Amino acid sequence: EDQVTQSPEALRLQEGESSSLNCSYTVSGLRGLFWYRQDPGKGPEFLFTLYSAGEEKEKERLKATLTKKESFLHITAPKPEDSATYLCAVPPRGSSNTGKLIFGQGTTLQVKP
Amino acid sequence: NAGVMQNPRHLVRRRGQEARLRCSPMKGHSHVYWYRQLPEEGLKFMVYLQKENIIDESGMPKERFSAEFPKEGPSILRIQQVVRGDSAAYFCASSPAMDGELFFGEGSRLTVL
């Protein structure tokens, strides 16, 4: 069964304390791995797409990396405004439609000043 | 360029009533997706539509749920004879292409009393 598992479920950091979020997946023939950010009461906001092992993408304090079985979202020197739930998602096996996604449960990040 | 617009943002229904959720995609986007987020659960794919066509409804419950995306007007997710288990946040997303990133609306939160 295609699965996406994120860890930890929740993460509390002090401002400036760097860390990483993990997303592991079991889908073979990966056709993209997507990271989204979701603020409370809002819809998910697209962050990154990664397509192949070894690929990296950066945006401000966030860097996403991809291996054959997992992806990491590294947060460098986070600020309180980085507090949100971070979601990882992949298309199911055999699907060419990258809008049909299997989402992980998310990691809820809280950054304290 | 307005984002994905969903309404109503909050909807309260009694058991047995009907709920209609509307979604206007971003300008130029012809691919529409509906996702459901149950309390304490991740986002789950429900249905994928293009103008006047349901392309993939593999995530839709077999009964009481229907979706449409008419030639003119918003996409509509309709839930007949609602039950308490239908209480959830329903998110619409649009994309300019089948393999493009998703842009999500802010969601419609349905509460069934």
PDB file of C-alpha atoms in Angstrom:
ATOM      1  CA  GLU A   1       0.000   0.000   0.000  1.00  0.00           C
ATOM      2  CA  ASP A   2       1.267   3.457  -0.865  1.00  0.00           C
ATOM      3  CA  GLN A   3       2.107   5.343   2.297  1.00  0.00           C
ATOM      4  CA  VAL A   4       3.618   8.614   3.398  1.00  0.00           C
ATOM      5  CA  THR A   5       4.876   8.882   6.957  1.00  0.00           C
ATOM      6  CA  GLN A   6       6.113  12.056   8.557  1.00  0.00           C
ATOM      7  CA  SER A   7       8.107  12.457  11.747  1.00  0.00           C
ATOM      8  CA  PRO A   8       8.089  13.839  14.271  1.00  0.00           C
ATOM      9  CA  GLU A   9       4.380  14.618  14.670  1.00  0.00           C
ATOM     10  CA  ALA A  10       5.233  17.764  16.585  1.00  0.00           C
ATOM     11  CA  LEU A  11       8.419  19.740  17.044  1.00  0.00           C
ATOM     12  CA  ARG A  12       9.142  22.640  19.344  1.00  0.00           C
ATOM     13  CA  LEU A  13      12.206  24.755  18.659  1.00  0.00           C
ATOM     14  CA  GLN A  14      13.684  27.874  20.078  1.00  0.00           C
ATOM     15  CA  GLU A  15      14.181  30.688  17.620  1.00  0.00           C
ATOM     16  CA  GLY A  16      17.475  30.089  15.823  1.00  0.00           C
ATOM     17  CA  GLU A  17      17.591  26.367  16.683  1.00  0.00           C
ATOM     18  CA  SER A  18      17.980  24.459  13.385  1.00  0.00           C
ATOM     19  CA  SER A  19      16.372  21.056  12.832  1.00  0.00           C
ATOM     20  CA  SER A  20      15.003  18.668  10.206  1.00  0.00           C
ATOM     21  CA  LEU A  21      11.630  17.144   9.431  1.00  0.00           C
ATOM     22  CA  ASN A  22      11.409  13.703   7.866  1.00  0.00           C
ATOM     23  CA  CYS A  23       9.072  12.284   5.230  1.00  0.00           C
ATOM     24  CA  SER A  24       9.360   8.635   4.229  1.00  0.00           C
ATOM     25  CA  TYR A  25       7.360   7.073   1.413  1.00  0.00           C
ATOM     26  CA  THR A  26       6.732   3.599   0.025  1.00  0.00           C
ATOM     27  CA  VAL A  27       5.562   4.535  -3.488  1.00  0.00           C
ATOM     28  CA  SER A  28       7.734   3.056  -6.214  1.00  0.00           C
ATOM     29  CA  GLY A  29       8.328   4.904  -9.434  1.00  0.00           C
ATOM     30  CA  LEU A  30       8.104   8.256  -7.683  1.00  0.00           C
ATOM     31  CA  ARG A  31       6.685  11.018  -9.865  1.00  0.00           C
ATOM     32  CA  GLY A  32       7.469  13.887  -7.562  1.00  0.00           C
ATOM     33  CA  LEU A  33       7.492  14.604  -3.857  1.00  0.00           C
ATOM     34  CA  PHE A  34       5.733  17.742  -2.696  1.00  0.00           C
ATOM     35  CA  TRP A  35       6.125  19.860   0.438  1.00  0.00           C
ATOM     36  CA  TYR A  36       3.366  22.166   1.608  1.00  0.00           C
ATOM     37  CA  ARG A  37       2.972  24.493   4.558  1.00  0.00           C
ATOM     38  CA  GLN A  38      -0.390  24.807   6.302  1.00  0.00           C
ATOM     39  CA  ASP A  39      -1.217  27.519   8.798  1.00  0.00           C
ATOM     40  CA  PRO A  40      -4.126  27.005  11.241  1.00  0.00           C
ATOM     41  CA  GLY A  41      -7.474  27.563   9.542  1.00  0.00           C
ATOM     42  CA  LYS A  42      -5.881  27.933   6.111  1.00  0.00           C
ATOM     43  CA  GLY A  43      -5.327  25.808   3.065  1.00  0.00           C
ATOM     44  CA  PRO A  44      -1.940  24.252   2.279  1.00  0.00           C
ATOM     45  CA  GLU A  45       0.571  26.482   0.527  1.00  0.00           C
ATOM     46  CA  PHE A  46       2.989  24.962  -1.967  1.00  0.00           C
ATOM     47  CA  LEU A  47       6.677  25.038  -1.042  1.00  0.00           C
ATOM     48  CA  PHE A  48       8.714  22.600  -3.164  1.00  0.00           C
ATOM     49  CA  THR A  49       8.599  19.754  -5.656  1.00  0.00           C
ATOM     50  CA  LEU A  50      11.470  17.253  -5.811  1.00  0.00           C
ATOM     51  CA  TYR A  51      11.696  14.681  -8.586  1.00  0.00           C
ATOM     52  CA  SER A  52      14.898  12.689  -8.250  1.00  0.00           C
ATOM     53  CA  ALA A  53      17.224  11.382  -5.557  1.00  0.00           C
ATOM     54  CA  GLY A  54      19.929  13.888  -4.755  1.00  0.00           C
ATOM     55  CA  GLU A  55      17.822  16.874  -5.723  1.00  0.00           C
ATOM     56  CA  GLU A  56      17.752  19.845  -3.349  1.00  0.00           C
ATOM     57  CA  LYS A  57      15.661  23.010  -3.303  1.00  0.00           C
ATOM     58  CA  GLU A  58      15.855  26.053  -1.064  1.00  0.00           C
ATOM     59  CA  LYS A  59      13.550  28.860  -0.083  1.00  0.00           C
ATOM     60  CA  GLU A  60      14.591  31.332   2.587  1.00  0.00           C
ATOM     61  CA  ARG A  61      15.315  29.268   5.737  1.00  0.00           C
ATOM     62  CA  LEU A  62      13.975  26.026   4.249  1.00  0.00           C
ATOM     63  CA  LYS A  63      15.854  23.413   2.267  1.00  0.00           C
ATOM     64  CA  ALA A  64      14.270  20.230   0.963  1.00  0.00           C
ATOM     65  CA  THR A  65      16.277  17.160  -0.030  1.00  0.00           C
ATOM     66  CA  LEU A  66      15.293  13.815  -1.535  1.00  0.00           C
ATOM     67  CA  THR A  67      16.681  10.287  -1.345  1.00  0.00           C
ATOM     68  CA  LYS A  68      15.246   7.092  -2.801  1.00  0.00           C
ATOM     69  CA  LYS A  69      13.044   6.452   0.209  1.00  0.00           C
ATOM     70  CA  GLU A  70      12.682   9.712   2.089  1.00  0.00           C
ATOM     71  CA  SER A  71      12.818  13.465   2.021  1.00  0.00           C
ATOM     72  CA  PHE A  72      14.029  15.943   4.602  1.00  0.00           C
ATOM     73  CA  LEU A  73      12.934  19.490   5.185  1.00  0.00           C
ATOM     74  CA  HIS A  74      15.773  21.311   6.888  1.00  0.00           C
ATOM     75  CA  ILE A  75      14.951  24.492   8.760  1.00  0.00           C
ATOM     76  CA  THR A  76      17.922  26.734   9.442  1.00  0.00           C
ATOM     77  CA  ALA A  77      17.751  29.369  12.202  1.00  0.00           C
ATOM     78  CA  PRO A  78      13.941  29.292  12.321  1.00  0.00           C
ATOM     79  CA  LYS A  79      11.833  32.272  13.300  1.00  0.00           C
ATOM     80  CA  PRO A  80       8.435  32.278  15.036  1.00  0.00           C
ATOM     81  CA  GLU A  81       6.755  32.961  11.680  1.00  0.00           C
ATOM     82  CA  ASP A  82       7.964  29.553  10.504  1.00  0.00           C
ATOM     83  CA  SER A  83       5.504  27.981  12.947  1.00  0.00           C
ATOM     84  CA  ALA A  84       3.047  25.909  10.907  1.00  0.00           C
ATOM     85  CA  THR A  85       2.208  22.350   9.930  1.00  0.00           C
ATOM     86  CA  TYR A  86       4.457  21.024   7.181  1.00  0.00           C
ATOM     87  CA  LEU A  87       2.921  18.442   4.873  1.00  0.00           C
ATOM     88  CA  CYS A  88       4.621  16.008   2.563  1.00  0.00           C
ATOM     89  CA  ALA A  89       2.773  14.365  -0.336  1.00  0.00           C
ATOM     90  CA  VAL A  90       3.377  12.039  -3.294  1.00  0.00           C
ATOM     91  CA  PRO A  91       1.241  10.872  -6.224  1.00  0.00           C
ATOM     92  CA  PRO A  92       0.087   7.262  -5.863  1.00  0.00           C
ATOM     93  CA  ARG A  93       1.836   4.452  -7.703  1.00  0.00           C
ATOM     94  CA  GLY A  94       1.256   4.507 -11.415  1.00  0.00           C
ATOM     95  CA  SER A  95      -0.442   7.895 -11.420  1.00  0.00           C
ATOM     96  CA  SER A  96       0.667  10.503 -13.917  1.00  0.00           C
ATOM     97  CA  ASN A  97      -1.587  13.038 -12.234  1.00  0.00           C
ATOM     98  CA  THR A  98       0.453  14.947  -9.674  1.00  0.00           C
ATOM     99  CA  GLY A  99      -2.659  16.709  -8.411  1.00  0.00           C
ATOM    100  CA  LYS A 100      -3.938  13.453  -6.933  1.00  0.00           C
ATOM    101  CA  LEU A 101      -1.720  13.202  -3.886  1.00  0.00           C
ATOM    102  CA  ILE A 102      -1.250  10.989  -0.855  1.00  0.00           C
ATOM    103  CA  PHE A 103      -0.512  13.293   2.081  1.00  0.00           C
ATOM    104  CA  GLY A 104       1.337  12.495   5.258  1.00  0.00           C
ATOM    105  CA  GLN A 105      -0.116  13.458   8.629  1.00  0.00           C
ATOM    106  CA  GLY A 106       2.174  16.437   8.850  1.00  0.00           C
ATOM    107  CA  THR A 107       4.701  17.785  11.328  1.00  0.00           C
ATOM    108  CA  THR A 108       3.466  20.676  13.452  1.00  0.00           C
ATOM    109  CA  LEU A 109       6.338  23.021  14.111  1.00  0.00           C
ATOM    110  CA  GLN A 110       6.289  25.606  16.879  1.00  0.00           C
ATOM    111  CA  VAL A 111       9.133  28.101  17.066  1.00  0.00           C
ATOM    112  CA  LYS A 112       9.352  30.050  20.302  1.00  0.00           C
ATOM    113  CA  PRO A 113      10.986  33.480  20.458  1.00  0.00           C
TER     114      PRO A 113
ATOM    115  CA  ASN B   1      -4.750  37.431  -9.606  1.00  0.00           C
ATOM    116  CA  ALA B   2      -7.189  36.097  -7.077  1.00  0.00           C
ATOM    117  CA  GLY B   3      -6.456  32.739  -5.552  1.00  0.00           C
ATOM    118  CA  VAL B   4      -8.780  29.764  -5.253  1.00  0.00           C
ATOM    119  CA  MET B   5     -12.030  30.985  -3.734  1.00  0.00           C
ATOM    120  CA  GLN B   6     -14.145  28.705  -1.603  1.00  0.00           C
ATOM    121  CA  ASN B   7     -17.490  29.428  -0.002  1.00  0.00           C
ATOM    122  CA  PRO B   8     -18.971  29.204   2.427  1.00  0.00           C
ATOM    123  CA  ARG B   9     -16.000  29.206   4.784  1.00  0.00           C
ATOM    124  CA  HIS B  10     -18.138  27.734   7.549  1.00  0.00           C
ATOM    125  CA  LEU B  11     -21.333  25.755   7.190  1.00  0.00           C
ATOM    126  CA  VAL B  12     -23.514  24.204   9.880  1.00  0.00           C
ATOM    127  CA  ARG B  13     -26.047  21.568   8.947  1.00  0.00           C
ATOM    128  CA  ARG B  14     -28.317  19.244  10.878  1.00  0.00           C
ATOM    129  CA  ARG B  15     -28.266  15.539  10.182  1.00  0.00           C
ATOM    130  CA  GLY B  16     -30.211  14.735   7.021  1.00  0.00           C
ATOM    131  CA  GLN B  17     -29.788  18.144   5.395  1.00  0.00           C
ATOM    132  CA  GLU B  18     -27.795  18.882   2.266  1.00  0.00           C
ATOM    133  CA  ALA B  19     -24.481  20.720   2.083  1.00  0.00           C
ATOM    134  CA  ARG B  20     -23.237  22.510  -1.023  1.00  0.00           C
ATOM    135  CA  LEU B  21     -19.667  23.707  -1.149  1.00  0.00           C
ATOM    136  CA  ARG B  22     -18.466  25.952  -3.958  1.00  0.00           C
ATOM    137  CA  CYS B  23     -15.036  26.485  -5.449  1.00  0.00           C
ATOM    138  CA  SER B  24     -13.854  28.968  -8.036  1.00  0.00           C
ATOM    139  CA  PRO B  25     -10.403  28.005  -9.339  1.00  0.00           C
ATOM    140  CA  MET B  26      -7.633  30.440 -10.095  1.00  0.00           C
ATOM    141  CA  LYS B  27      -7.965  32.252 -13.397  1.00  0.00           C
ATOM    142  CA  GLY B  28      -6.626  30.111 -16.205  1.00  0.00           C
ATOM    143  CA  HIS B  29      -6.808  26.881 -14.189  1.00  0.00           C
ATOM    144  CA  SER B  30      -8.992  24.157 -15.670  1.00  0.00           C
ATOM    145  CA  HIS B  31      -8.079  21.330 -13.264  1.00  0.00           C
ATOM    146  CA  VAL B  32      -9.966  21.187  -9.973  1.00  0.00           C
ATOM    147  CA  TYR B  33      -9.457  18.820  -7.049  1.00  0.00           C
ATOM    148  CA  TRP B  34     -11.408  18.327  -3.851  1.00  0.00           C
ATOM    149  CA  TYR B  35      -9.756  17.060  -0.669  1.00  0.00           C
ATOM    150  CA  ARG B  36     -11.195  16.308   2.753  1.00  0.00           C
ATOM    151  CA  GLN B  37      -9.430  16.767   6.072  1.00  0.00           C
ATOM    152  CA  LEU B  38     -11.137  14.954   8.908  1.00  0.00           C
ATOM    153  CA  PRO B  39     -10.307  15.915  12.500  1.00  0.00           C
ATOM    154  CA  GLU B  40      -6.958  14.420  13.514  1.00  0.00           C
ATOM    155  CA  GLU B  41      -6.452  12.979  10.022  1.00  0.00           C
ATOM    156  CA  GLY B  42      -4.477  14.015   6.994  1.00  0.00           C
ATOM    157  CA  LEU B  43      -5.747  15.395   3.730  1.00  0.00           C
ATOM    158  CA  LYS B  44      -7.490  12.789   1.580  1.00  0.00           C
ATOM    159  CA  PHE B  45      -8.097  13.057  -2.137  1.00  0.00           C
ATOM    160  CA  MET B  46     -11.757  12.913  -3.142  1.00  0.00           C
ATOM    161  CA  VAL B  47     -12.249  13.869  -6.778  1.00  0.00           C
ATOM    162  CA  TYR B  48     -10.561  15.409  -9.805  1.00  0.00           C
ATOM    163  CA  LEU B  49     -12.553  17.373 -12.357  1.00  0.00           C
ATOM    164  CA  GLN B  50     -12.034  19.315 -15.520  1.00  0.00           C
ATOM    165  CA  LYS B  51     -14.674  21.515 -17.113  1.00  0.00           C
ATOM    166  CA  GLU B  52     -17.879  19.449 -17.484  1.00  0.00           C
ATOM    167  CA  ASN B  53     -16.039  16.192 -16.756  1.00  0.00           C
ATOM    168  CA  ILE B  54     -15.324  14.067 -13.706  1.00  0.00           C
ATOM    169  CA  ILE B  55     -11.919  12.559 -14.420  1.00  0.00           C
ATOM    170  CA  ASP B  56     -11.207  10.622 -11.227  1.00  0.00           C
ATOM    171  CA  GLU B  57     -13.654  10.120  -8.361  1.00  0.00           C
ATOM    172  CA  SER B  58     -11.867   7.219  -6.732  1.00  0.00           C
ATOM    173  CA  GLY B  59     -11.728   9.002  -3.360  1.00  0.00           C
ATOM    174  CA  MET B  60     -15.402   9.894  -3.173  1.00  0.00           C
ATOM    175  CA  PRO B  61     -17.711   7.945  -0.864  1.00  0.00           C
ATOM    176  CA  LYS B  62     -20.030   5.880  -3.023  1.00  0.00           C
ATOM    177  CA  GLU B  63     -23.224   7.355  -1.626  1.00  0.00           C
ATOM    178  CA  ARG B  64     -24.463  10.869  -0.839  1.00  0.00           C
ATOM    179  CA  PHE B  65     -21.445  12.675  -2.334  1.00  0.00           C
ATOM    180  CA  SER B  66     -21.312  14.195  -5.798  1.00  0.00           C
ATOM    181  CA  ALA B  67     -19.218  16.805  -7.559  1.00  0.00           C
ATOM    182  CA  GLU B  68     -19.509  18.870 -10.693  1.00  0.00           C
ATOM    183  CA  PHE B  69     -17.568  21.508 -12.581  1.00  0.00           C
ATOM    184  CA  PRO B  70     -19.938  23.063 -15.103  1.00  0.00           C
ATOM    185  CA  LYS B  71     -18.942  24.968 -18.205  1.00  0.00           C
ATOM    186  CA  GLU B  72     -19.914  28.192 -16.477  1.00  0.00           C
ATOM    187  CA  GLY B  73     -19.615  28.827 -12.776  1.00  0.00           C
ATOM    188  CA  PRO B  74     -17.808  27.261  -9.846  1.00  0.00           C
ATOM    189  CA  SER B  75     -17.172  23.649  -9.043  1.00  0.00           C
ATOM    190  CA  ILE B  76     -19.631  22.286  -6.496  1.00  0.00           C
ATOM    191  CA  LEU B  77     -19.225  19.493  -3.972  1.00  0.00           C
ATOM    192  CA  ARG B  78     -22.620  18.295  -2.829  1.00  0.00           C
ATOM    193  CA  ILE B  79     -23.258  16.160   0.210  1.00  0.00           C
ATOM    194  CA  GLN B  80     -26.787  14.832   0.614  1.00  0.00           C
ATOM    195  CA  GLN B  81     -28.319  13.676   3.887  1.00  0.00           C
ATOM    196  CA  VAL B  82     -25.308  14.701   5.931  1.00  0.00           C
ATOM    197  CA  VAL B  83     -24.234  12.674   8.954  1.00  0.00           C
ATOM    198  CA  ARG B  84     -21.985  13.662  11.857  1.00  0.00           C
ATOM    199  CA  GLY B  85     -19.074  11.817  10.281  1.00  0.00           C
ATOM    200  CA  ASP B  86     -19.150  14.286   7.377  1.00  0.00           C
ATOM    201  CA  SER B  87     -17.947  17.056   9.704  1.00  0.00           C
ATOM    202  CA  ALA B  88     -14.596  18.067   8.263  1.00  0.00           C
ATOM    203  CA  ALA B  89     -12.699  20.720   6.374  1.00  0.00           C
ATOM    204  CA  TYR B  90     -13.180  20.425   2.621  1.00  0.00           C
ATOM    205  CA  PHE B  91     -10.428  21.919   0.492  1.00  0.00           C
ATOM    206  CA  CYS B  92     -10.524  22.726  -3.168  1.00  0.00           C
ATOM    207  CA  ALA B  93      -7.344  23.051  -5.198  1.00  0.00           C
ATOM    208  CA  SER B  94      -6.725  24.063  -8.771  1.00  0.00           C
ATOM    209  CA  SER B  95      -3.882  23.593 -11.196  1.00  0.00           C
ATOM    210  CA  PRO B  96      -3.059  24.888 -14.667  1.00  0.00           C
ATOM    211  CA  ALA B  97      -2.096  21.397 -15.799  1.00  0.00           C
ATOM    212  CA  MET B  98      -2.429  17.780 -14.728  1.00  0.00           C
ATOM    213  CA  ASP B  99       1.217  17.698 -13.715  1.00  0.00           C
ATOM    214  CA  GLY B 100       1.320  21.136 -12.138  1.00  0.00           C
ATOM    215  CA  GLU B 101       1.485  22.194  -8.525  1.00  0.00           C
ATOM    216  CA  LEU B 102      -1.741  22.575  -6.605  1.00  0.00           C
ATOM    217  CA  PHE B 103      -3.045  25.895  -5.333  1.00  0.00           C
ATOM    218  CA  PHE B 104      -5.423  25.394  -2.435  1.00  0.00           C
ATOM    219  CA  GLY B 105      -8.323  27.474  -1.238  1.00  0.00           C
ATOM    220  CA  GLU B 106      -8.812  28.269   2.428  1.00  0.00           C
ATOM    221  CA  GLY B 107     -11.347  25.495   2.843  1.00  0.00           C
ATOM    222  CA  SER B 108     -14.968  25.095   3.841  1.00  0.00           C
ATOM    223  CA  ARG B 109     -15.531  23.817   7.340  1.00  0.00           C
ATOM    224  CA  LEU B 110     -18.656  21.712   7.643  1.00  0.00           C
ATOM    225  CA  THR B 111     -20.149  20.999  11.042  1.00  0.00           C
ATOM    226  CA  VAL B 112     -23.015  18.527  11.262  1.00  0.00           C
ATOM    227  CA  LEU B 113     -25.116  18.778  14.407  1.00  0.00           C
TER     228      LEU B 113
END
